[in-house]
Coordinates of C-alpha atoms and ligand atoms in Angstrom, one line a residue:
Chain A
X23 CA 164.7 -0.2 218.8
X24 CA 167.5 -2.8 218.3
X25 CA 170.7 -1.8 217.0
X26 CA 173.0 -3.8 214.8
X27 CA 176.5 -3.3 215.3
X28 CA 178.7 -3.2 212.6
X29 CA 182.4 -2.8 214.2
X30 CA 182.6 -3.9 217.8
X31 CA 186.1 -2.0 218.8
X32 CA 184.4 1.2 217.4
X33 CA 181.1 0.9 218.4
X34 CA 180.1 1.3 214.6
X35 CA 176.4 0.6 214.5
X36 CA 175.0 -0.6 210.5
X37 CA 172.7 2.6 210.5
X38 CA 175.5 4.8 210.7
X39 CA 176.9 2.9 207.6
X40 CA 173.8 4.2 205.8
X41 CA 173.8 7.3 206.7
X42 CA 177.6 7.7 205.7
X43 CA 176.4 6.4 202.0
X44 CA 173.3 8.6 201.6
X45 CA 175.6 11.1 202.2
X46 CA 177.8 10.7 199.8
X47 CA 180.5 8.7 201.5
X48 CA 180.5 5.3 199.0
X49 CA 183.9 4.0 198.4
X50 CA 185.4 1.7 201.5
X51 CA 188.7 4.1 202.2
X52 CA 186.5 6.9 202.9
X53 CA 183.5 5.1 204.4
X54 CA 186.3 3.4 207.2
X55 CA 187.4 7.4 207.7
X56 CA 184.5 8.5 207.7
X57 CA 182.4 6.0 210.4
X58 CA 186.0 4.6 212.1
X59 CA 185.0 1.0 210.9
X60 CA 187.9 -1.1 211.0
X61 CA 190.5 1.4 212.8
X62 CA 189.9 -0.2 216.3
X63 CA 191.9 -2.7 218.0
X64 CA 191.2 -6.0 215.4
X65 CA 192.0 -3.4 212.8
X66 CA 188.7 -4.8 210.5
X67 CA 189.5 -8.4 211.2
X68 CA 185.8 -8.4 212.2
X69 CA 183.7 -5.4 210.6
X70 CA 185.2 -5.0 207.1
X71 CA 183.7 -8.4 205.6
X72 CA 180.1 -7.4 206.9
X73 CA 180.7 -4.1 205.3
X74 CA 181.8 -5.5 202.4
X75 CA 178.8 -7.9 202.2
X76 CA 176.6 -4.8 203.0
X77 CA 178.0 -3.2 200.3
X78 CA 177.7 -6.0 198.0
X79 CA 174.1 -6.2 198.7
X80 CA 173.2 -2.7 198.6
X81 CA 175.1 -1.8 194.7
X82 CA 172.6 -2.8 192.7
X83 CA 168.7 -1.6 194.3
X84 CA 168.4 0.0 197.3
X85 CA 166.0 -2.1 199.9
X86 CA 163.5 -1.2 202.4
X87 CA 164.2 2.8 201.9
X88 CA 168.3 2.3 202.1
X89 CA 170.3 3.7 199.8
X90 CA 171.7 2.3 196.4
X91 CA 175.6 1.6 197.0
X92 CA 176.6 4.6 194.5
X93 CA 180.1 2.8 193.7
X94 CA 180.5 0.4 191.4
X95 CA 181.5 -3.2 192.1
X96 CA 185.1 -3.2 191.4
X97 CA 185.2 -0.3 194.1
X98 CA 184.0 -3.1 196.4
X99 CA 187.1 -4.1 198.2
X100 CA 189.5 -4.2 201.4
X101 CA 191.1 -1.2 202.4
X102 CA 195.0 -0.9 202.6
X103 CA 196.0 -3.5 205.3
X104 CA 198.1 -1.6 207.2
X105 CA 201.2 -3.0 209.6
X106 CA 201.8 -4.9 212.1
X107 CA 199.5 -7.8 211.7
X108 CA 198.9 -7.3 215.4
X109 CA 198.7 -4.9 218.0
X110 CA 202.3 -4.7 219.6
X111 CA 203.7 -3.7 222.9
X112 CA 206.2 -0.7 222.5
X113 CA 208.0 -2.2 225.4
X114 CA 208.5 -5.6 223.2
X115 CA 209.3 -3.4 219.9
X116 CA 212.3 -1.4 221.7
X117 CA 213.5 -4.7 223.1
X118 CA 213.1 -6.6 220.9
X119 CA 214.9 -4.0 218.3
X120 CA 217.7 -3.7 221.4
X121 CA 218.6 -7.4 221.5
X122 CA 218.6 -7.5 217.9
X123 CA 221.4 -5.0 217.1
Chain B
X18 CA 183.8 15.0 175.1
X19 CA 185.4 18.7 175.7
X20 CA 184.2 20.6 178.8
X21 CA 184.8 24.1 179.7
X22 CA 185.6 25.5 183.1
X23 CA 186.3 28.8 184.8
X24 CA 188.7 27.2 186.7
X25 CA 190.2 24.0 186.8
X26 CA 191.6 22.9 190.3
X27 CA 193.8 19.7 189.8
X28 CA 194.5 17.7 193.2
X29 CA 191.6 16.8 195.6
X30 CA 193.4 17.3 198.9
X31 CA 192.9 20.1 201.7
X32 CA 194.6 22.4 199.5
X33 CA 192.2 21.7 196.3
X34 CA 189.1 22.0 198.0
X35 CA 189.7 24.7 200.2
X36 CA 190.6 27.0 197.3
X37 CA 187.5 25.4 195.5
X38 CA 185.4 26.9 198.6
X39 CA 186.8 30.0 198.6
X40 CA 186.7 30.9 195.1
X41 CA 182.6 29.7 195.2
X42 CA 182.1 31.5 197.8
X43 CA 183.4 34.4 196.3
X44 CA 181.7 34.0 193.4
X45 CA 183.0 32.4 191.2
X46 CA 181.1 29.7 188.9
X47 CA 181.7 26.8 187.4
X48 CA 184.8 25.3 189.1
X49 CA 186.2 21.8 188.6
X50 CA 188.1 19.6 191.1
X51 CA 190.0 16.3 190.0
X52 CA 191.0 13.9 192.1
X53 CA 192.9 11.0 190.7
X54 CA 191.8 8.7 193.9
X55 CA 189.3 9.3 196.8
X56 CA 189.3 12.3 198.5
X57 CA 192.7 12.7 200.6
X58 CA 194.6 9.9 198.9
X59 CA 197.5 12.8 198.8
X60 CA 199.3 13.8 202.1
X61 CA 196.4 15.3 203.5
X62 CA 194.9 11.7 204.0
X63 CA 198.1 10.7 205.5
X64 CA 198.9 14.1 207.7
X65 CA 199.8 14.3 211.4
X66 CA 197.0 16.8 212.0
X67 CA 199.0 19.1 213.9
X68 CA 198.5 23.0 213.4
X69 CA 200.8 25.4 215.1
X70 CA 202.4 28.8 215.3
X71 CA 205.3 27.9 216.8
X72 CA 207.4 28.6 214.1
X73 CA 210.8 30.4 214.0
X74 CA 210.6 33.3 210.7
X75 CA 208.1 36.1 210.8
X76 CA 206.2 34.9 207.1
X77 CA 205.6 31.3 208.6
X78 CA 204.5 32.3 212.1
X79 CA 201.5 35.0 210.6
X80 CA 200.5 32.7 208.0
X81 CA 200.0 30.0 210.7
X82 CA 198.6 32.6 213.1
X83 CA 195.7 33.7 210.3
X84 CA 195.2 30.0 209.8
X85 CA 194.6 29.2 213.7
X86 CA 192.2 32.1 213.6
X87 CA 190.1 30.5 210.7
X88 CA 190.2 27.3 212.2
X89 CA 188.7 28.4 215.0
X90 CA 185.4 29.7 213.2
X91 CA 185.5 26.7 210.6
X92 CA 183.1 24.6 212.3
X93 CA 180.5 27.3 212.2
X94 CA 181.8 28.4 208.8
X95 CA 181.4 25.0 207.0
X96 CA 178.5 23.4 209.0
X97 CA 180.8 20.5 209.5
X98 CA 182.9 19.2 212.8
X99 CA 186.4 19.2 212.1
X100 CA 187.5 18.0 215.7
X101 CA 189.6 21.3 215.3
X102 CA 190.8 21.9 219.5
X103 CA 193.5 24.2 220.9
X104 CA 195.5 21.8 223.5
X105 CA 198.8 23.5 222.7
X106 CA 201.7 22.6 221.2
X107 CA 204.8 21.6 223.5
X108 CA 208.4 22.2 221.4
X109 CA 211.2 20.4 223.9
X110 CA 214.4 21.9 223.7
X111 CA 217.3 19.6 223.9
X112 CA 220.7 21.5 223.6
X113 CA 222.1 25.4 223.9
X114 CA 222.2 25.7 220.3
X115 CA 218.3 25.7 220.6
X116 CA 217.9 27.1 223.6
X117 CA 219.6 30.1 222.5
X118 CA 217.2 29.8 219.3
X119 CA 213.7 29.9 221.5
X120 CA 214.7 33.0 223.3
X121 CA 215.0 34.7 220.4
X122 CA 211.6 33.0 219.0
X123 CA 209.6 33.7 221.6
X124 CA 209.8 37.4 221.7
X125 CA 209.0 37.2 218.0
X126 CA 206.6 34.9 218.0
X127 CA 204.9 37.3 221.4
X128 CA 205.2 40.8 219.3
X129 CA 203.4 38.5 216.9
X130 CA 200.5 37.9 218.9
X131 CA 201.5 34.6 219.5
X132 CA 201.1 33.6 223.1
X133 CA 204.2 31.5 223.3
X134 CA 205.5 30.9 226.9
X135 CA 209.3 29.0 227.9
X136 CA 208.9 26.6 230.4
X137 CA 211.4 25.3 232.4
X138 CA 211.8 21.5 233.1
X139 CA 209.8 21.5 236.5
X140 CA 207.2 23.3 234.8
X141 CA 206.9 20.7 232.2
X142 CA 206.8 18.0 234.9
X143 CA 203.9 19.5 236.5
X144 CA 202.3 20.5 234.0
X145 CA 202.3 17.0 232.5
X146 CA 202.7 14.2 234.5
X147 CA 204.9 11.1 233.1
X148 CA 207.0 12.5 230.4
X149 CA 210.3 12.9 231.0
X150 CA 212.4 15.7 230.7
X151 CA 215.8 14.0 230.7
X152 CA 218.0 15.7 228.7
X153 CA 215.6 18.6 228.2
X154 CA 217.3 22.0 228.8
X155 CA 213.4 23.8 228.7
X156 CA 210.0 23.7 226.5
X157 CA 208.1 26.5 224.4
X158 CA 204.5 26.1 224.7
X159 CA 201.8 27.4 222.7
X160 CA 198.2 27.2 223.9
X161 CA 196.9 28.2 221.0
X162 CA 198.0 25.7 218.4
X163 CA 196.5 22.6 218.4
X164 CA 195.2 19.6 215.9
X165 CA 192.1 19.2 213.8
X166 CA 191.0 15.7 211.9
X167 CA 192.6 16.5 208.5
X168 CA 189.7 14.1 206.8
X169 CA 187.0 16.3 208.6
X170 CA 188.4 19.0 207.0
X171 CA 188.6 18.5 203.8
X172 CA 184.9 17.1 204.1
X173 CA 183.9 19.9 205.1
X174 CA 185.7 21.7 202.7
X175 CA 184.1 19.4 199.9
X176 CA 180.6 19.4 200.8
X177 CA 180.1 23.5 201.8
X178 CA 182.0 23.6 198.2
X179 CA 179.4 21.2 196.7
X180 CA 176.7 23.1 198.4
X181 CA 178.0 26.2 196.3
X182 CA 177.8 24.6 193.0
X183 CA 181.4 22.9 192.8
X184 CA 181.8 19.7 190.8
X185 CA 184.4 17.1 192.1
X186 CA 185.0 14.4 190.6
X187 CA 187.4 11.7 192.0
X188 CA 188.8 8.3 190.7
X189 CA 189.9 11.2 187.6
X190 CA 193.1 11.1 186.7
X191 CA 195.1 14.8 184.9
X192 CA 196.6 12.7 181.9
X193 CA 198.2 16.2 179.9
X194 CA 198.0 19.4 180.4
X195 CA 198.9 22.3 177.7
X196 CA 198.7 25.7 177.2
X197 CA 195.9 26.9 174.4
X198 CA 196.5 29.2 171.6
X199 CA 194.9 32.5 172.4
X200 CA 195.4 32.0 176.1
X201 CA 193.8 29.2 178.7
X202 CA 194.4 25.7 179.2
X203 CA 193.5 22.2 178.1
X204 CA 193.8 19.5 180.7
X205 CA 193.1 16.2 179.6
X206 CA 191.9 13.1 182.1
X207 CA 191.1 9.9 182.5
X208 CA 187.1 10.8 182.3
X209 CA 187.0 13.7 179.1
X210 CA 188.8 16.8 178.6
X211 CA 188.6 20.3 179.5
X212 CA 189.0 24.1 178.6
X213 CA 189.8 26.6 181.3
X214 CA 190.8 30.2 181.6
X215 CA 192.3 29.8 184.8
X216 CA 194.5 26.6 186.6
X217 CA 194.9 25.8 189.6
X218 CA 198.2 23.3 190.4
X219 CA 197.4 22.2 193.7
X220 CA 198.3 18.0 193.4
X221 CA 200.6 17.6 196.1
X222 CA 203.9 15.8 195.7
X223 CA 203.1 15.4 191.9
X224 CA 202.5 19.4 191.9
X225 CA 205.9 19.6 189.9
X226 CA 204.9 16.7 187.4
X227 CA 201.5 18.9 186.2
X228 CA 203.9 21.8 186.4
X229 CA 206.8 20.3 184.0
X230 CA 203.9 19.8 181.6
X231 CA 203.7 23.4 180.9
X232 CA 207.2 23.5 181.2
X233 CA 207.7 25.4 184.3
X234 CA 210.7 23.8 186.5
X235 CA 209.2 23.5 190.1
X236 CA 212.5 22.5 192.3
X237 CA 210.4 20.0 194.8
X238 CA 211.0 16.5 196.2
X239 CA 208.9 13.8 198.0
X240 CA 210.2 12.5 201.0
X241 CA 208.2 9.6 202.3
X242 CA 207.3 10.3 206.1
X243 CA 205.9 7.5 208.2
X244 CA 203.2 7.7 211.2
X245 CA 201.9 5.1 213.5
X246 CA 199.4 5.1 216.4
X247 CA 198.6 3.3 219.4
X248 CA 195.5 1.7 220.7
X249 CA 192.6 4.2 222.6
X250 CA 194.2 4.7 225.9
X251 CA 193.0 7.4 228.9
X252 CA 193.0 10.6 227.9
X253 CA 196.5 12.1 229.5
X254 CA 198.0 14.2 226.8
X255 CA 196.5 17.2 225.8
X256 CA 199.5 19.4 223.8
X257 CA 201.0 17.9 220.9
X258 CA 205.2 17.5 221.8
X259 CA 207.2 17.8 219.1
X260 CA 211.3 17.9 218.9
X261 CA 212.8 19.9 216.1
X262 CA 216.2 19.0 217.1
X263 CA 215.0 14.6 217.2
X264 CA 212.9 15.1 214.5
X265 CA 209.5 13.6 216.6
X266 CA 206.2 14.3 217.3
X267 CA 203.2 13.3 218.7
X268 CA 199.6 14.0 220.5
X269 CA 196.8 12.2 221.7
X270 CA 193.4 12.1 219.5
X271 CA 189.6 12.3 220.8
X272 CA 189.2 8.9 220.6
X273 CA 192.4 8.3 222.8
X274 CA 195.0 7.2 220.5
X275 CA 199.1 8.4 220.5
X276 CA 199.4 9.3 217.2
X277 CA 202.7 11.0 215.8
X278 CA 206.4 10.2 213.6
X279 CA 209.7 10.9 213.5
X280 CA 212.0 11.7 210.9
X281 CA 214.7 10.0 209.0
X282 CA 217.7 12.1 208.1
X283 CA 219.1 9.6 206.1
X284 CA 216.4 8.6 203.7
X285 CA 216.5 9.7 199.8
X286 CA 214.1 11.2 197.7
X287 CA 211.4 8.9 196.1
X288 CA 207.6 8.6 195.7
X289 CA 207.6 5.2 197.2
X290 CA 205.3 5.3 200.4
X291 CA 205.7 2.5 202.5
X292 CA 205.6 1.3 206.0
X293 CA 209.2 0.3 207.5
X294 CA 210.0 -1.7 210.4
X295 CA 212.9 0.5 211.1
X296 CA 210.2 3.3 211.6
X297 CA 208.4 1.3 214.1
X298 CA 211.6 0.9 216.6
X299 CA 212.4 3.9 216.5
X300 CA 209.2 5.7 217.3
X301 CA 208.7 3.1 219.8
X302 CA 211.9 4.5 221.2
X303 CA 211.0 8.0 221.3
X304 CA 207.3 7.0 222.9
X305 CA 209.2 5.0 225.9
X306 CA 212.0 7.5 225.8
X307 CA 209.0 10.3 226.4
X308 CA 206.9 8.9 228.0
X309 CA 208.2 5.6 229.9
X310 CA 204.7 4.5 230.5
X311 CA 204.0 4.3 227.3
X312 CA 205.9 1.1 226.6
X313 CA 203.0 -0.8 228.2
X314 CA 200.7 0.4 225.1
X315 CA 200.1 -1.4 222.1
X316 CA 201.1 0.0 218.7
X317 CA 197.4 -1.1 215.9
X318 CA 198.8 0.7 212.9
X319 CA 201.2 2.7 210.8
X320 CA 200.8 4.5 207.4
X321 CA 203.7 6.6 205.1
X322 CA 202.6 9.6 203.0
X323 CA 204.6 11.7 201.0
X324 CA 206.0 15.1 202.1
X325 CA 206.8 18.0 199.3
X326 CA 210.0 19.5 199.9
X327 CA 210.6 22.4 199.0
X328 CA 214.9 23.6 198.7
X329 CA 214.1 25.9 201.5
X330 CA 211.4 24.2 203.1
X331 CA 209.1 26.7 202.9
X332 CA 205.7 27.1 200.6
X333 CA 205.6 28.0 197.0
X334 CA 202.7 30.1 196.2
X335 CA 201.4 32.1 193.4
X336 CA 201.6 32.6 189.9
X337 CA 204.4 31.2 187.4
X338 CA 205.5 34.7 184.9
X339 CA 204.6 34.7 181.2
X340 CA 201.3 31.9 182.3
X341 CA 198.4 33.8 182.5
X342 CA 195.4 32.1 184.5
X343 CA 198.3 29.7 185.8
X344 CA 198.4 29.6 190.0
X345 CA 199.8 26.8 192.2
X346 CA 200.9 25.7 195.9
X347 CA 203.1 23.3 196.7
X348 CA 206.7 22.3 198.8
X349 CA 204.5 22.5 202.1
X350 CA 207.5 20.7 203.4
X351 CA 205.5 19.3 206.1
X352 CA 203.2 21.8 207.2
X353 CA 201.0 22.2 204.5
X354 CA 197.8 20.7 206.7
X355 CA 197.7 23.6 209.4
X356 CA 198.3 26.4 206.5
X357 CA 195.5 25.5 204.0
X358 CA 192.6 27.7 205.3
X359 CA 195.3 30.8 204.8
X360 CA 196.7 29.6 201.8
X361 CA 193.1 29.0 199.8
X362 CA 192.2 32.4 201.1
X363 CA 195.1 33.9 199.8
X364 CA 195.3 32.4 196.2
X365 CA 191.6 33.4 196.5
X366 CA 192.4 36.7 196.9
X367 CA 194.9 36.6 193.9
X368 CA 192.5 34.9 191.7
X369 CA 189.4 37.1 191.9
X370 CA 191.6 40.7 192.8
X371 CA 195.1 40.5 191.9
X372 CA 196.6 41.3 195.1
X373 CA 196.6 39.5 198.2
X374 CA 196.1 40.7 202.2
X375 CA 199.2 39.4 203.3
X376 CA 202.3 39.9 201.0
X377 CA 203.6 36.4 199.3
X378 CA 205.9 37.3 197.3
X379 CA 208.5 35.8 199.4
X380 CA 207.2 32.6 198.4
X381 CA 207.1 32.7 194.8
X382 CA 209.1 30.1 192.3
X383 CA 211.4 32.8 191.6
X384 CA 212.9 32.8 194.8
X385 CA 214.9 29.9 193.8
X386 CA 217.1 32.0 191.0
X387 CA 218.5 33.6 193.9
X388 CA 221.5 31.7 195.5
X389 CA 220.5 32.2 199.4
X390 CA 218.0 30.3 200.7
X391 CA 216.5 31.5 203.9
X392 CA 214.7 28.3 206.4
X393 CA 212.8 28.2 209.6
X394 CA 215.0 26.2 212.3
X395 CA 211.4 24.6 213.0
X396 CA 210.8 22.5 210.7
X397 CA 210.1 19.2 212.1
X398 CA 210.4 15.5 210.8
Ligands
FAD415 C1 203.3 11.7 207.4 C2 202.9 13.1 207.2 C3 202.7 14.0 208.3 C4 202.3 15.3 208.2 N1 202.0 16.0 209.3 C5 201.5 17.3 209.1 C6 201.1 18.1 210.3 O1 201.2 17.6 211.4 N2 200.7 19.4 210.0 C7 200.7 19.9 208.8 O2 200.3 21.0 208.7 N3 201.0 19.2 207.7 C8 201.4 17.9 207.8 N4 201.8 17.2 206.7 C9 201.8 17.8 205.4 C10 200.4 17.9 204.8 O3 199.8 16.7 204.9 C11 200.5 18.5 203.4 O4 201.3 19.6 203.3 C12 199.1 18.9 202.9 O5 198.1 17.9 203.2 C13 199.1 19.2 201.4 O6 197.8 19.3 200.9 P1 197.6 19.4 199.4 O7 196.1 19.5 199.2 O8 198.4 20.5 198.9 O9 198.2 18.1 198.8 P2 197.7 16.6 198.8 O10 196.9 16.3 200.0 O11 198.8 15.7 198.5 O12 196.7 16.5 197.6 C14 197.0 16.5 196.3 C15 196.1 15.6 195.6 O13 196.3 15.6 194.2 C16 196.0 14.4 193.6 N5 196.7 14.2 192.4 C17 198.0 14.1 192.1 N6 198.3 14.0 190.8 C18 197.1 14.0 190.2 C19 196.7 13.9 188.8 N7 197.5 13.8 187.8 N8 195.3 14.0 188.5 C20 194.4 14.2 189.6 N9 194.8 14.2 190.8 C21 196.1 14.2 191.2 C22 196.5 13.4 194.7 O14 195.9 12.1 194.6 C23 196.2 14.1 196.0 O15 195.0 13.7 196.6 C24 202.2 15.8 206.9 C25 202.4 15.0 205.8 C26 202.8 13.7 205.9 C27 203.0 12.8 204.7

């Protein structure tokens, strides 16, 4: 059987997104938590727009035996960015900090 | 629309839902959690994950030890995998002043049943390759502590409470709460409002805001505390190395990543949670500083949460005199993660008989009328 994949740094396949739903899982913090989608090295530059879309999709009637998204649509969006923008060396942080003080 | 309740639990973190577990599985029926955001939006969602024994007074090290031994069954107990593993806990000693401390610690921490051991700096050198021990006058390690995914936890928590009849109900927001004529209480929310017999004040760093609504004066601050973590990288690192006299710590997860803080001595008392540069340099420091290869890993993310602190650091527990049905926790200071399974098995026990298995008196809110404070010397960040 072919698998989608949903988050390429976390190996995050879209069934597992399902299951996380049907089990309760349904609003984005939790779901990245809860499947790791979006905690890998692009930090969801890649996966959290497809989930989102997923989402989207899924709110209203669930398709093909999925699940209905349980949340509702104002629940649908991107979780806390967190710093730095990108991954940084701690070698280029500590110098960087050094040669600036 | 009113509601009624047996119990009332306000705060959805590890603390809320493992008391909500306990008290089902004792029993009892019909018990509410609210939970203003998702599940773990409080500290728990933010913790360092670290659970030890290590700890310098009697009260702290058994509670920690009772804990360590539920976590160990929890798995099998809640059906659920809470990534709960024993790789130790490595405390670095930096000066005389706290190398005279651990020999004193140890021996307690031993009669305890603690399995503490002092290492010396070639011991920690063999024992793990790459960090450095400049500086470092000896080590006290502790097999037996160890880390568990604080999310996985209070999952698990959730759903074997769910499974047990308990309703929790996020995105709800505690708007008021008062005491009712002819005894119980009235908490008011964002989603209706409801009567209870019995309260349980377990929302975090806004513990002593639910608490000033009944008018009881809980002495607590928030302290925002900052974490960051690095990329997946080899497994190397199995303890977690923490330095109460720097104020750091950090371990390596499952999935690879160095994930720890350090404090900030200087910062002041606010609710604000946010990440800082400053943070980042100077954990970077203390991971190159460690660990020297370590500066050729990459730094994905950082987060802030808020600690509770308590004047003395340690816990307050219990029941509030003259408020029937009333019961909180709170002022974890820090270490309010790796206490929880003890802690909702104790307020449990206080709930449903009276009395609890392991004397917590110490930690009531009266402590405070008294003018000396005691502390642990480990408390960390
Ligand atoms: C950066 C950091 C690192 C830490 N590291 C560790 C560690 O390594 N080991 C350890 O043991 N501990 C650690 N801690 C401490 C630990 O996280 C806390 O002590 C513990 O999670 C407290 O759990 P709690 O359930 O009591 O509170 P919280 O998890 O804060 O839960 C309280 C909940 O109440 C909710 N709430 C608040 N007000 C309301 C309201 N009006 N209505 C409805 N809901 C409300 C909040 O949203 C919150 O979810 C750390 C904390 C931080 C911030």
């Amino acid at each position: 059987m072919s698998k989608t994949i949903l988050c390429h740094c976390e190996d995050v396949e879209v069934e597992e997104l399902y299951s996380a739903l049907k089990q309760g899982y349904g609003d984005i913090e939790t779901l990245k938590r809860y499947t790791g989608i979006g905690t890998g090295k692009c930090q969801g530059k890649c996966c959290f727009i497809q989930t989102l879309r997923l989402l989207d999709a899924l709110k209203s009637e669930g398709e093909n035996g999925r699940p209905a998204f349980a949340g509702d649509v104002t629940s649908i969006h991107v979780p806390t960015l967190r710093p730095p923008v990108l991954p940084l060396r701690i070698d280029d942080i500590v110098d960087c900090d050094e040669e600036g003080t | 629309m009113t509601r009624s309740a047996e119990v009332v639990i306000v705060g959805g973190g590890v603390n809320g839902l493992a008391c909500a577990y306990n008290l089902a599985k004792r029993g009892m029926k019909d018990i509410v959690v609210l939970e203003k955001g998702y599940l773990g939006t409080g500290a728990t969602g933010r913790c360092g994950a670290g659970i030890r024994q290590l700890w310098g007074m009697e009260e702290n090290i058994i509670l920690a030890r009772e804990a360590v031994k539920i976590f160990e069954n929890l798995d099998a107990e809640l059906g659920f995998n809470t990534f709960f593993r024993q790789g130790g806990y490595l405390m670095l000693i930096f000066d005389e002043h706290e190398y005279e401390t651990v020999t004193k610690t140890i021996p307690l921490q031993n009669r305890l049943g603690v399995p503490t051991v002092l290492m010396s700096p070639e011991e920690i050198r063999d024992f793990i390759p790459g960090l450095s021990t400049d500086g470092v006058l000896a080590g006290a390690f502790c097999q037996t502590d160890g880390t568990a995914y604080p999310y996985a936890v209070l999952w698990g928590y959730g759903e074997a409470a769910r499974r047990l009849g308990v309703d929790i109900r996020v995105m709800t927001t505690v708007t008021s709460v008062a005491s009712r004529v002819g005894g119980g209480f009235e908490i008011v929310t964002t989603d209706g409002t409801y009567h209870a017999p019995r309260l349980i004040n377990v929302a975090g760093a806004r513990t002593r805001d639910i608490g000033a609504m009944l008018g009881i004066d809980i002495p607590t601050e928030p302290y925002c505390h900052e974490i960051a973590v690095t990329e997946s990288l080899k497994a190397f690192l199995k303890p977690m190395i923490i330095s109460p006299k720097k104020g750091f710590y950090f371990s390596q997860s499952l999935r690879g990543e160095i994930i720890g803080g350090v404090g900030d001595e200087n910062k002041e008392s606010s609710y604000a949670t946010a990440s800082s540069p400053d943070f980042l340099f100077r954990f970077a420091k203390v991971l190159r500083d460690t660990f020297p290869k370590l500066g050729k890993a990459r730094i994905i993310r950082q987060w802030a949460g808020l600690y509770d602190m308590s004047p003395d650091s340690r816990p307050i527990l219990g029941t509030v005199d003259g408020l029937d049905g009333y019961y909180h926790a709170c002022g974890f200071s820090g270490h309010g993660f790796m206490l929880s399974p003890i802690v909702a098995r104790l307020l449990t026990e206080l709930i449903t008989s009276g009395t609890t298995s392991i004397p917590i008196d110490n930690l009531s809110l009266a402590r405070f009328k008294s003018k000396t404070l005691t502390r642990d010397p480990y408390v960390v960040g």
